[in-house]
PDB file of C-alpha atoms in Angstrom:
ATOM      1  CA  UNK W  45      85.794  68.014 144.070  1.00  0.00           C
ATOM      2  CA  UNK W  46      87.449  64.586 143.968  1.00  0.00           C
ATOM      3  CA  UNK W  47      87.629  62.357 140.956  1.00  0.00           C
ATOM      4  CA  UNK W  48      87.471  58.674 141.865  1.00  0.00           C
ATOM      5  CA  UNK W  49      88.656  55.472 140.257  1.00  0.00           C
ATOM      6  CA  UNK W  50      86.434  52.436 139.914  1.00  0.00           C
ATOM      7  CA  UNK W  51      87.695  49.762 142.257  1.00  0.00           C
ATOM      8  CA  UNK W  52      85.257  46.886 142.155  1.00  0.00           C
ATOM      9  CA  UNK W  53      84.460  45.222 138.855  1.00  0.00           C
ATOM     10  CA  UNK W  54      81.428  43.008 138.214  1.00  0.00           C
ATOM     11  CA  UNK W  55      81.198  40.171 135.642  1.00  0.00           C
ATOM     12  CA  UNK W  56      80.793  41.126 131.997  1.00  0.00           C
ATOM     13  CA  UNK W  57      77.204  41.030 130.815  1.00  0.00           C
ATOM     14  CA  UNK W  58      76.512  40.707 127.101  1.00  0.00           C
ATOM     15  CA  UNK W  59      74.285  43.390 125.589  1.00  0.00           C
ATOM     16  CA  UNK W  60      72.087  43.179 122.604  1.00  0.00           C
ATOM     17  CA  UNK W  61      71.092  46.178 120.552  1.00  0.00           C
ATOM     18  CA  UNK W  62      67.388  46.942 120.632  1.00  0.00           C
ATOM     19  CA  UNK W  63      66.970  49.513 117.893  1.00  0.00           C
ATOM     20  CA  UNK W  64      67.865  49.812 114.263  1.00  0.00           C
ATOM     21  CA  UNK W  65      67.623  53.596 114.091  1.00  0.00           C
ATOM     22  CA  UNK W  66      70.703  55.219 112.675  1.00  0.00           C
ATOM     23  CA  UNK W  67      72.041  58.484 114.063  1.00  0.00           C
ATOM     24  CA  UNK W  68      74.159  61.309 112.659  1.00  0.00           C
ATOM     25  CA  UNK W  69      77.405  62.113 114.434  1.00  0.00           C
ATOM     26  CA  UNK W  70      78.512  65.725 114.829  1.00  0.00           C
ATOM     27  CA  UNK W  71      82.318  65.961 114.882  1.00  0.00           C
ATOM     28  CA  UNK W  72      84.489  68.885 115.910  1.00  0.00           C
ATOM     29  CA  UNK W  73      88.128  67.941 115.700  1.00  0.00           C
ATOM     30  CA  UNK W  74      91.544  69.590 115.273  1.00  0.00           C
ATOM     31  CA  UNK W  75      94.852  67.884 114.644  1.00  0.00           C
ATOM     32  CA  UNK W  76      96.789  67.281 117.815  1.00  0.00           C
ATOM     33  CA  UNK W  77      94.081  68.590 120.137  1.00  0.00           C
ATOM     34  CA  UNK W  78      92.697  66.330 122.894  1.00  0.00           C
ATOM     35  CA  UNK W  79      89.425  64.799 121.676  1.00  0.00           C
ATOM     36  CA  UNK W  80      86.489  63.569 123.761  1.00  0.00           C
ATOM     37  CA  UNK W  81      83.392  61.631 122.782  1.00  0.00           C
ATOM     38  CA  UNK W  82      80.139  62.877 124.355  1.00  0.00           C
ATOM     39  CA  UNK W  83      77.323  60.368 124.300  1.00  0.00           C
ATOM     40  CA  UNK W  84      74.156  61.818 125.831  1.00  0.00           C
ATOM     41  CA  UNK W  85      70.996  62.132 123.779  1.00  0.00           C
ATOM     42  CA  UNK W  86      70.456  64.973 121.304  1.00  0.00           C
ATOM     43  CA  UNK W  87      70.265  68.348 123.009  1.00  0.00           C
ATOM     44  CA  UNK W  88      71.888  67.227 126.262  1.00  0.00           C
ATOM     45  CA  UNK W  89      75.603  67.451 125.418  1.00  0.00           C
ATOM     46  CA  UNK W  90      75.986  71.251 125.120  1.00  0.00           C
ATOM     47  CA  UNK W  91      76.944  72.068 128.703  1.00  0.00           C
ATOM     48  CA  UNK W  92      79.678  69.501 128.887  1.00  0.00           C
ATOM     49  CA  UNK W  93      81.010  70.461 125.425  1.00  0.00           C
ATOM     50  CA  UNK W  94      81.069  74.161 126.496  1.00  0.00           C
ATOM     51  CA  UNK W  95      82.960  73.312 129.681  1.00  0.00           C
ATOM     52  CA  UNK W  96      85.552  71.301 127.775  1.00  0.00           C
ATOM     53  CA  UNK W  97      85.953  73.898 125.013  1.00  0.00           C
ATOM     54  CA  UNK W  98      87.365  76.292 127.661  1.00  0.00           C
ATOM     55  CA  UNK W  99      90.437  74.048 127.711  1.00  0.00           C
ATOM     56  CA  UNK W 100      90.662  73.718 123.882  1.00  0.00           C
ATOM     57  CA  UNK W 101      89.324  70.207 124.006  1.00  0.00           C
ATOM     58  CA  UNK W 102      87.575  69.077 120.874  1.00  0.00           C
ATOM     59  CA  UNK W 103      84.410  66.980 120.984  1.00  0.00           C
ATOM     60  CA  UNK W 104      82.873  64.214 118.905  1.00  0.00           C
ATOM     61  CA  UNK W 105      79.126  64.248 119.584  1.00  0.00           C
ATOM     62  CA  UNK W 106      77.769  60.711 119.314  1.00  0.00           C
ATOM     63  CA  UNK W 107      74.320  60.396 120.922  1.00  0.00           C
ATOM     64  CA  UNK W 108      73.920  56.821 122.006  1.00  0.00           C
ATOM     65  CA  UNK W 109      70.522  56.865 123.776  1.00  0.00           C
ATOM     66  CA  UNK W 110      67.037  58.238 123.452  1.00  0.00           C
ATOM     67  CA  UNK W 111      64.079  58.391 125.787  1.00  0.00           C
ATOM     68  CA  UNK W 112      60.644  56.835 125.280  1.00  0.00           C
ATOM     69  CA  UNK W 113      57.416  56.925 127.345  1.00  0.00           C
ATOM     70  CA  UNK W 114      57.223  54.482 130.225  1.00  0.00           C
ATOM     71  CA  UNK W 115      54.194  52.335 131.110  1.00  0.00           C
ATOM     72  CA  UNK W 116      52.938  54.703 133.823  1.00  0.00           C
ATOM     73  CA  UNK W 117      53.305  57.942 131.882  1.00  0.00           C
ATOM     74  CA  UNK W 118      49.531  58.517 131.542  1.00  0.00           C
ATOM     75  CA  UNK W 119      48.972  58.083 135.288  1.00  0.00           C
ATOM     76  CA  UNK W 120      51.080  61.128 136.215  1.00  0.00           C
ATOM     77  CA  UNK W 121      48.510  63.938 135.588  1.00  0.00           C
ATOM     78  CA  UNK W 122      45.856  62.255 137.666  1.00  0.00           C
ATOM     79  CA  UNK W 123      48.237  61.586 140.583  1.00  0.00           C
ATOM     80  CA  UNK W 124      49.367  65.206 140.515  1.00  0.00           C
ATOM     81  CA  UNK W 125      45.773  66.411 140.583  1.00  0.00           C
ATOM     82  CA  UNK W 126      44.926  64.133 143.524  1.00  0.00           C
ATOM     83  CA  UNK W 127      47.839  65.581 145.497  1.00  0.00           C
ATOM     84  CA  UNK W 128      48.023  62.676 147.978  1.00  0.00           C
ATOM     85  CA  UNK W 129      51.725  63.213 148.658  1.00  0.00           C
ATOM     86  CA  UNK W 130      54.123  65.647 150.336  1.00  0.00           C
ATOM     87  CA  UNK W 131      56.811  65.693 147.701  1.00  0.00           C
ATOM     88  CA  UNK W 132      57.390  64.960 144.011  1.00  0.00           C
ATOM     89  CA  UNK W 133      60.967  63.699 143.515  1.00  0.00           C
ATOM     90  CA  UNK W 134      62.748  64.529 140.227  1.00  0.00           C
ATOM     91  CA  UNK W 135      66.138  62.873 139.828  1.00  0.00           C
ATOM     92  CA  UNK W 136      67.315  63.970 136.357  1.00  0.00           C
ATOM     93  CA  UNK W 137      66.670  66.636 133.727  1.00  0.00           C
ATOM     94  CA  UNK W 138      64.616  64.074 131.798  1.00  0.00           C
ATOM     95  CA  UNK W 139      62.624  63.294 134.914  1.00  0.00           C
ATOM     96  CA  UNK W 140      61.953  67.018 135.327  1.00  0.00           C
ATOM     97  CA  UNK W 141      60.813  67.320 131.698  1.00  0.00           C
ATOM     98  CA  UNK W 142      58.463  64.396 132.138  1.00  0.00           C
ATOM     99  CA  UNK W 143      57.085  65.842 135.362  1.00  0.00           C
ATOM    100  CA  UNK W 144      56.482  69.216 133.665  1.00  0.00           C
ATOM    101  CA  UNK W 145      54.564  67.551 130.864  1.00  0.00           C
ATOM    102  CA  UNK W 146      52.278  65.803 133.362  1.00  0.00           C
ATOM    103  CA  UNK W 147      52.015  68.862 135.565  1.00  0.00           C
ATOM    104  CA  UNK W 148      50.757  71.001 132.685  1.00  0.00           C
ATOM    105  CA  UNK W 149      48.289  68.281 131.641  1.00  0.00           C
ATOM    106  CA  UNK W 150      47.032  68.267 135.225  1.00  0.00           C
ATOM    107  CA  UNK W 151      46.341  71.986 135.142  1.00  0.00           C
ATOM    108  CA  UNK W 152      49.565  73.137 136.810  1.00  0.00           C
ATOM    109  CA  UNK W 153      48.498  72.257 140.435  1.00  0.00           C
ATOM    110  CA  UNK W 154      50.506  73.532 143.385  1.00  0.00           C
ATOM    111  CA  UNK W 155      53.014  70.815 144.339  1.00  0.00           C
ATOM    112  CA  UNK W 156      56.167  70.599 146.429  1.00  0.00           C
ATOM    113  CA  UNK W 157      59.117  69.403 144.266  1.00  0.00           C
ATOM    114  CA  UNK W 158      62.431  68.004 145.452  1.00  0.00           C
ATOM    115  CA  UNK W 159      65.390  67.629 142.999  1.00  0.00           C
ATOM    116  CA  UNK W 160      68.572  65.632 143.156  1.00  0.00           C
ATOM    117  CA  UNK W 161      70.810  68.333 141.681  1.00  0.00           C
ATOM    118  CA  UNK W 162      71.142  71.738 140.172  1.00  0.00           C
ATOM    119  CA  UNK W 163      70.788  70.639 136.544  1.00  0.00           C
ATOM    120  CA  UNK W 164      67.426  69.106 137.251  1.00  0.00           C
ATOM    121  CA  UNK W 165      66.376  72.223 139.159  1.00  0.00           C
ATOM    122  CA  UNK W 166      67.296  74.398 136.203  1.00  0.00           C
ATOM    123  CA  UNK W 167      64.902  72.516 133.922  1.00  0.00           C
ATOM    124  CA  UNK W 168      62.075  73.132 136.413  1.00  0.00           C
ATOM    125  CA  UNK W 169      62.979  76.764 137.103  1.00  0.00           C
ATOM    126  CA  UNK W 170      62.975  77.508 133.361  1.00  0.00           C
ATOM    127  CA  UNK W 171      59.372  76.424 133.310  1.00  0.00           C
ATOM    128  CA  UNK W 172      58.372  78.497 136.383  1.00  0.00           C
ATOM    129  CA  UNK W 173      58.535  75.703 138.967  1.00  0.00           C
ATOM    130  CA  UNK W 174      60.871  76.446 141.846  1.00  0.00           C
ATOM    131  CA  UNK W 175      62.194  73.378 143.664  1.00  0.00           C
ATOM    132  CA  UNK W 176      61.721  73.543 147.417  1.00  0.00           C
ATOM    133  CA  UNK W 177      64.508  71.072 148.141  1.00  0.00           C
ATOM    134  CA  UNK W 178      67.834  70.269 146.461  1.00  0.00           C
ATOM    135  CA  UNK W 179      70.129  67.507 147.764  1.00  0.00           C
ATOM    136  CA  UNK W 180      73.592  68.534 148.883  1.00  0.00           C
ATOM    137  CA  UNK W 181      75.039  65.876 146.567  1.00  0.00           C
ATOM    138  CA  UNK W 182      73.408  64.740 143.335  1.00  0.00           C
ATOM    139  CA  UNK W 183      72.806  61.132 144.417  1.00  0.00           C
ATOM    140  CA  UNK W 184      69.442  59.437 145.070  1.00  0.00           C
ATOM    141  CA  UNK W 185      70.647  57.945 148.370  1.00  0.00           C
ATOM    142  CA  UNK W 186      71.733  61.380 149.599  1.00  0.00           C
ATOM    143  CA  UNK W 187      68.408  62.955 148.521  1.00  0.00           C
ATOM    144  CA  UNK W 188      66.481  60.285 150.370  1.00  0.00           C
ATOM    145  CA  UNK W 189      68.475  60.699 153.550  1.00  0.00           C
ATOM    146  CA  UNK W 190      68.180  64.495 153.525  1.00  0.00           C
ATOM    147  CA  UNK W 191      64.604  65.126 152.402  1.00  0.00           C
ATOM    148  CA  UNK W 192      62.722  66.805 155.260  1.00  0.00           C
ATOM    149  CA  UNK W 193      59.408  65.533 156.605  1.00  0.00           C
ATOM    150  CA  UNK W 194      56.458  67.943 156.390  1.00  0.00           C
ATOM    151  CA  UNK W 195      54.824  68.495 159.763  1.00  0.00           C
ATOM    152  CA  UNK W 196      51.294  67.047 159.643  1.00  0.00           C
ATOM    153  CA  UNK W 197      51.924  65.660 156.174  1.00  0.00           C
ATOM    154  CA  UNK W 198      51.368  62.247 154.685  1.00  0.00           C
ATOM    155  CA  UNK W 199      55.069  61.257 154.407  1.00  0.00           C
ATOM    156  CA  UNK W 200      54.348  60.085 150.829  1.00  0.00           C
ATOM    157  CA  UNK W 201      56.777  60.865 147.996  1.00  0.00           C
ATOM    158  CA  UNK W 202      55.616  60.630 144.383  1.00  0.00           C
ATOM    159  CA  UNK W 203      58.560  59.452 142.311  1.00  0.00           C
ATOM    160  CA  UNK W 204      58.226  59.669 138.497  1.00  0.00           C
ATOM    161  CA  UNK W 205      61.124  57.450 137.520  1.00  0.00           C
ATOM    162  CA  UNK W 206      62.862  55.821 134.617  1.00  0.00           C
ATOM    163  CA  UNK W 207      62.010  52.187 134.075  1.00  0.00           C
ATOM    164  CA  UNK W 208      65.725  51.467 134.448  1.00  0.00           C
ATOM    165  CA  UNK W 209      66.318  53.578 137.611  1.00  0.00           C
ATOM    166  CA  UNK W 210      67.782  51.808 140.559  1.00  0.00           C
ATOM    167  CA  UNK W 211      66.011  51.560 143.906  1.00  0.00           C
ATOM    168  CA  UNK W 212      68.643  53.779 145.686  1.00  0.00           C
ATOM    169  CA  UNK W 213      66.236  56.694 146.193  1.00  0.00           C
ATOM    170  CA  UNK W 214      63.295  54.479 147.229  1.00  0.00           C
ATOM    171  CA  UNK W 215      65.460  52.549 149.690  1.00  0.00           C
ATOM    172  CA  UNK W 216      66.897  55.664 151.291  1.00  0.00           C
ATOM    173  CA  UNK W 217      63.461  57.327 151.537  1.00  0.00           C
ATOM    174  CA  UNK W 218      61.960  54.216 153.116  1.00  0.00           C
ATOM    175  CA  UNK W 219      64.864  54.086 155.596  1.00  0.00           C
ATOM    176  CA  UNK W 220      64.041  57.733 156.493  1.00  0.00           C
ATOM    177  CA  UNK W 221      60.396  56.949 157.166  1.00  0.00           C
ATOM    178  CA  UNK W 222      58.740  57.920 153.904  1.00  0.00           C
ATOM    179  CA  UNK W 223      56.325  55.860 151.759  1.00  0.00           C
ATOM    180  CA  UNK W 224      57.284  55.996 148.069  1.00  0.00           C
ATOM    181  CA  UNK W 225      54.841  55.858 145.150  1.00  0.00           C
ATOM    182  CA  UNK W 226      57.056  55.094 142.228  1.00  0.00           C
ATOM    183  CA  UNK W 227      55.636  55.360 138.709  1.00  0.00           C
ATOM    184  CA  UNK W 228      57.771  54.435 135.672  1.00  0.00           C
ATOM    185  CA  UNK W 229      57.099  57.407 133.401  1.00  0.00           C
ATOM    186  CA  UNK W 230      59.904  57.072 130.890  1.00  0.00           C
ATOM    187  CA  UNK W 231      62.450  54.605 129.599  1.00  0.00           C
ATOM    188  CA  UNK W 232      66.056  55.096 128.578  1.00  0.00           C
ATOM    189  CA  UNK W 233      66.690  53.133 125.412  1.00  0.00           C
ATOM    190  CA  UNK W 234      69.627  52.483 123.209  1.00  0.00           C
ATOM    191  CA  UNK W 235      68.945  54.569 120.150  1.00  0.00           C
ATOM    192  CA  UNK W 236      71.430  53.474 117.511  1.00  0.00           C
ATOM    193  CA  UNK W 237      72.784  50.379 115.827  1.00  0.00           C
ATOM    194  CA  UNK W 238      74.780  51.875 112.978  1.00  0.00           C
ATOM    195  CA  UNK W 239      76.703  55.089 112.244  1.00  0.00           C
ATOM    196  CA  UNK W 240      78.633  56.363 109.293  1.00  0.00           C
ATOM    197  CA  UNK W 241      81.885  54.435 109.395  1.00  0.00           C
ATOM    198  CA  UNK W 242      84.122  57.392 108.566  1.00  0.00           C
ATOM    199  CA  UNK W 243      82.616  59.355 111.440  1.00  0.00           C
ATOM    200  CA  UNK W 244      82.798  56.386 113.762  1.00  0.00           C
ATOM    201  CA  UNK W 245      86.538  56.267 113.115  1.00  0.00           C
ATOM    202  CA  UNK W 246      86.747  59.835 114.454  1.00  0.00           C
ATOM    203  CA  UNK W 247      85.106  58.650 117.687  1.00  0.00           C
ATOM    204  CA  UNK W 248      87.395  55.601 117.845  1.00  0.00           C
ATOM    205  CA  UNK W 249      90.418  57.923 117.520  1.00  0.00           C
ATOM    206  CA  UNK W 250      89.318  60.045 120.516  1.00  0.00           C
ATOM    207  CA  UNK W 251      91.207  60.019 123.796  1.00  0.00           C
ATOM    208  CA  UNK W 252      88.234  59.942 126.247  1.00  0.00           C
ATOM    209  CA  UNK W 253      84.654  58.710 126.101  1.00  0.00           C
ATOM    210  CA  UNK W 254      82.071  60.227 128.499  1.00  0.00           C
ATOM    211  CA  UNK W 255      78.987  58.495 129.806  1.00  0.00           C
ATOM    212  CA  UNK W 256      75.912  60.044 131.449  1.00  0.00           C
ATOM    213  CA  UNK W 257      73.997  56.822 131.988  1.00  0.00           C
ATOM    214  CA  UNK W 258      74.516  53.046 132.153  1.00  0.00           C
ATOM    215  CA  UNK W 259      72.568  52.733 128.869  1.00  0.00           C
ATOM    216  CA  UNK W 260      75.174  54.824 127.089  1.00  0.00           C
ATOM    217  CA  UNK W 261      77.937  52.580 128.450  1.00  0.00           C
ATOM    218  CA  UNK W 262      76.210  49.487 127.096  1.00  0.00           C
ATOM    219  CA  UNK W 263      75.473  51.141 123.739  1.00  0.00           C
ATOM    220  CA  UNK W 264      79.161  52.164 123.216  1.00  0.00           C
ATOM    221  CA  UNK W 265      80.472  48.677 124.055  1.00  0.00           C
ATOM    222  CA  UNK W 266      77.843  47.094 121.788  1.00  0.00           C
ATOM    223  CA  UNK W 267      78.857  49.439 118.996  1.00  0.00           C
ATOM    224  CA  UNK W 268      82.677  49.276 119.120  1.00  0.00           C
ATOM    225  CA  UNK W 269      83.367  46.091 121.061  1.00  0.00           C
ATOM    226  CA  UNK W 270      84.884  45.564 124.497  1.00  0.00           C
ATOM    227  CA  UNK W 271      88.474  45.491 123.233  1.00  0.00           C
ATOM    228  CA  UNK W 272      88.224  48.915 121.511  1.00  0.00           C
ATOM    229  CA  UNK W 273      86.286  50.430 124.442  1.00  0.00           C
ATOM    230  CA  UNK W 274      88.941  49.230 126.872  1.00  0.00           C
ATOM    231  CA  UNK W 275      91.590  51.355 125.072  1.00  0.00           C
ATOM    232  CA  UNK W 276      89.913  54.619 126.106  1.00  0.00           C
ATOM    233  CA  UNK W 277      89.690  56.575 129.324  1.00  0.00           C
ATOM    234  CA  UNK W 278      86.060  56.262 130.362  1.00  0.00           C
ATOM    235  CA  UNK W 279      84.773  59.256 132.313  1.00  0.00           C
ATOM    236  CA  UNK W 280      81.326  58.923 133.912  1.00  0.00           C
ATOM    237  CA  UNK W 281      79.001  61.574 135.341  1.00  0.00           C
ATOM    238  CA  UNK W 282      78.666  59.535 138.557  1.00  0.00           C
ATOM    239  CA  UNK W 283      79.044  56.256 140.342  1.00  0.00           C
ATOM    240  CA  UNK W 284      76.042  54.537 138.708  1.00  0.00           C
ATOM    241  CA  UNK W 285      77.525  54.838 135.189  1.00  0.00           C
ATOM    242  CA  UNK W 286      80.954  53.911 136.602  1.00  0.00           C
ATOM    243  CA  UNK W 287      79.510  50.660 137.979  1.00  0.00           C
ATOM    244  CA  UNK W 288      78.025  49.986 134.564  1.00  0.00           C
ATOM    245  CA  UNK W 289      81.498  50.354 133.010  1.00  0.00           C
ATOM    246  CA  UNK W 290      82.785  47.684 135.423  1.00  0.00           C
ATOM    247  CA  UNK W 291      79.754  45.488 134.774  1.00  0.00           C
ATOM    248  CA  UNK W 292      80.504  45.301 131.001  1.00  0.00           C
ATOM    249  CA  UNK W 293      84.155  44.485 131.689  1.00  0.00           C
ATOM    250  CA  UNK W 294      86.046  47.773 131.170  1.00  0.00           C
ATOM    251  CA  UNK W 295      89.297  47.870 133.108  1.00  0.00           C
ATOM    252  CA  UNK W 296      89.069  49.571 136.462  1.00  0.00           C
ATOM    253  CA  UNK W 297      92.083  51.821 135.782  1.00  0.00           C
ATOM    254  CA  UNK W 298      90.290  53.389 132.753  1.00  0.00           C
ATOM    255  CA  UNK W 299      87.162  54.464 134.751  1.00  0.00           C
ATOM    256  CA  UNK W 300      86.945  57.843 136.401  1.00  0.00           C
ATOM    257  CA  UNK W 301      83.980  59.617 137.969  1.00  0.00           C
ATOM    258  CA  UNK W 302      83.375  62.488 140.386  1.00  0.00           C
ATOM    259  CA  UNK W 303      82.238  61.916 143.949  1.00  0.00           C
ATOM    260  CA  UNK W 304      79.493  64.500 143.430  1.00  0.00           C
ATOM    261  CA  UNK W 305      77.767  64.365 140.015  1.00  0.00           C
ATOM    262  CA  UNK W 306      77.522  67.601 138.022  1.00  0.00           C
ATOM    263  CA  UNK W 307      78.701  69.063 134.753  1.00  0.00           C
ATOM    264  CA  UNK W 308      81.708  71.027 136.094  1.00  0.00           C
ATOM    265  CA  UNK W 309      82.822  68.049 138.208  1.00  0.00           C
ATOM    266  CA  UNK W 310      82.388  65.762 135.186  1.00  0.00           C
ATOM    267  CA  UNK W 311      84.455  68.075 133.038  1.00  0.00           C
ATOM    268  CA  UNK W 312      87.204  68.169 135.674  1.00  0.00           C
ATOM    269  CA  UNK W 313      87.392  64.393 135.641  1.00  0.00           C
ATOM    270  CA  UNK W 314      87.748  64.512 131.859  1.00  0.00           C
ATOM    271  CA  UNK W 315      90.732  66.799 132.374  1.00  0.00           C
ATOM    272  CA  UNK W 316      92.202  64.342 134.908  1.00  0.00           C
ATOM    273  CA  UNK W 317      91.761  61.501 132.401  1.00  0.00           C
ATOM    274  CA  UNK W 318      93.523  63.472 129.695  1.00  0.00           C
ATOM    275  CA  UNK W 319      96.340  64.341 132.124  1.00  0.00           C
ATOM    276  CA  UNK W 320      96.741  60.645 132.958  1.00  0.00           C
ATOM    277  CA  UNK W 321      97.379  59.677 129.330  1.00  0.00           C
ATOM    278  CA  UNK W 322      99.580  62.690 128.665  1.00  0.00           C
ATOM    279  CA  UNK W 323      97.233  64.640 126.470  1.00  0.00           C
ATOM    280  CA  UNK W 324      97.160  67.658 128.840  1.00  0.00           C
ATOM    281  CA  UNK W 325      99.778  69.135 131.206  1.00  0.00           C
ATOM    282  CA  UNK W 326      99.707  67.911 134.783  1.00  0.00           C
ATOM    283  CA  UNK W 327      98.043  71.174 135.921  1.00  0.00           C
ATOM    284  CA  UNK W 328      95.225  72.782 133.952  1.00  0.00           C
ATOM    285  CA  UNK W 329      94.043  76.268 134.913  1.00  0.00           C
TER     286      UNK W 329
END
């Protein structure tokens, strides 16, 4: 596993908050211990926190996003019942959860599901759906390039996506000879505008901030300001969130991400970030 540094920065783009919902912050800190802010939505931070706790790293849990239904959510059950596709593509744990909701509403039809990574597959497997394809690297463009064609099939891929999802998967599937039916089934939204100021100070005192989506990057910068955000090591789950860090103006030398997205890889990059600023020894077992 290799942790990468962001090299190319894009112009800063101002961000406006879209929700007034306040959120509680769960803080676990110890004097002198390395401290990391985790920013995924409620219920999605546990695995990263567990991986970091093995190295005595304390976490400030500050959920910065929430999910909402997308405009095509109600279409999913009918499309699953019709079955006019070879594959259903799930590209995130949230995508898998939305698929399962529609699949159950459709009467649990037999479908062939492809996933972008192990975490997404785990969500499906826990509900009794076994993915028939998992990409070798958790990236949409890799999944699109690797997905096998079904002999005698339609070469159609049903893609229940986030409204904000890029076209990486669609483009790579099209290049590989597939036809993609994308439906925007959920939306990733910024979910906070205010937090308790005493707790926010705990987050501002942390050494590293982690991001699992571009929306979380934008929410953090909107909350604390670009200057404060630029003082942290910013560790992203993958290249998409890393690009978002560059887009809002965070310095390139503060942005780290793994070449292959995943919880363990993400945690290792956090360790590298802490090593860079002297909060951990150069070698961590």
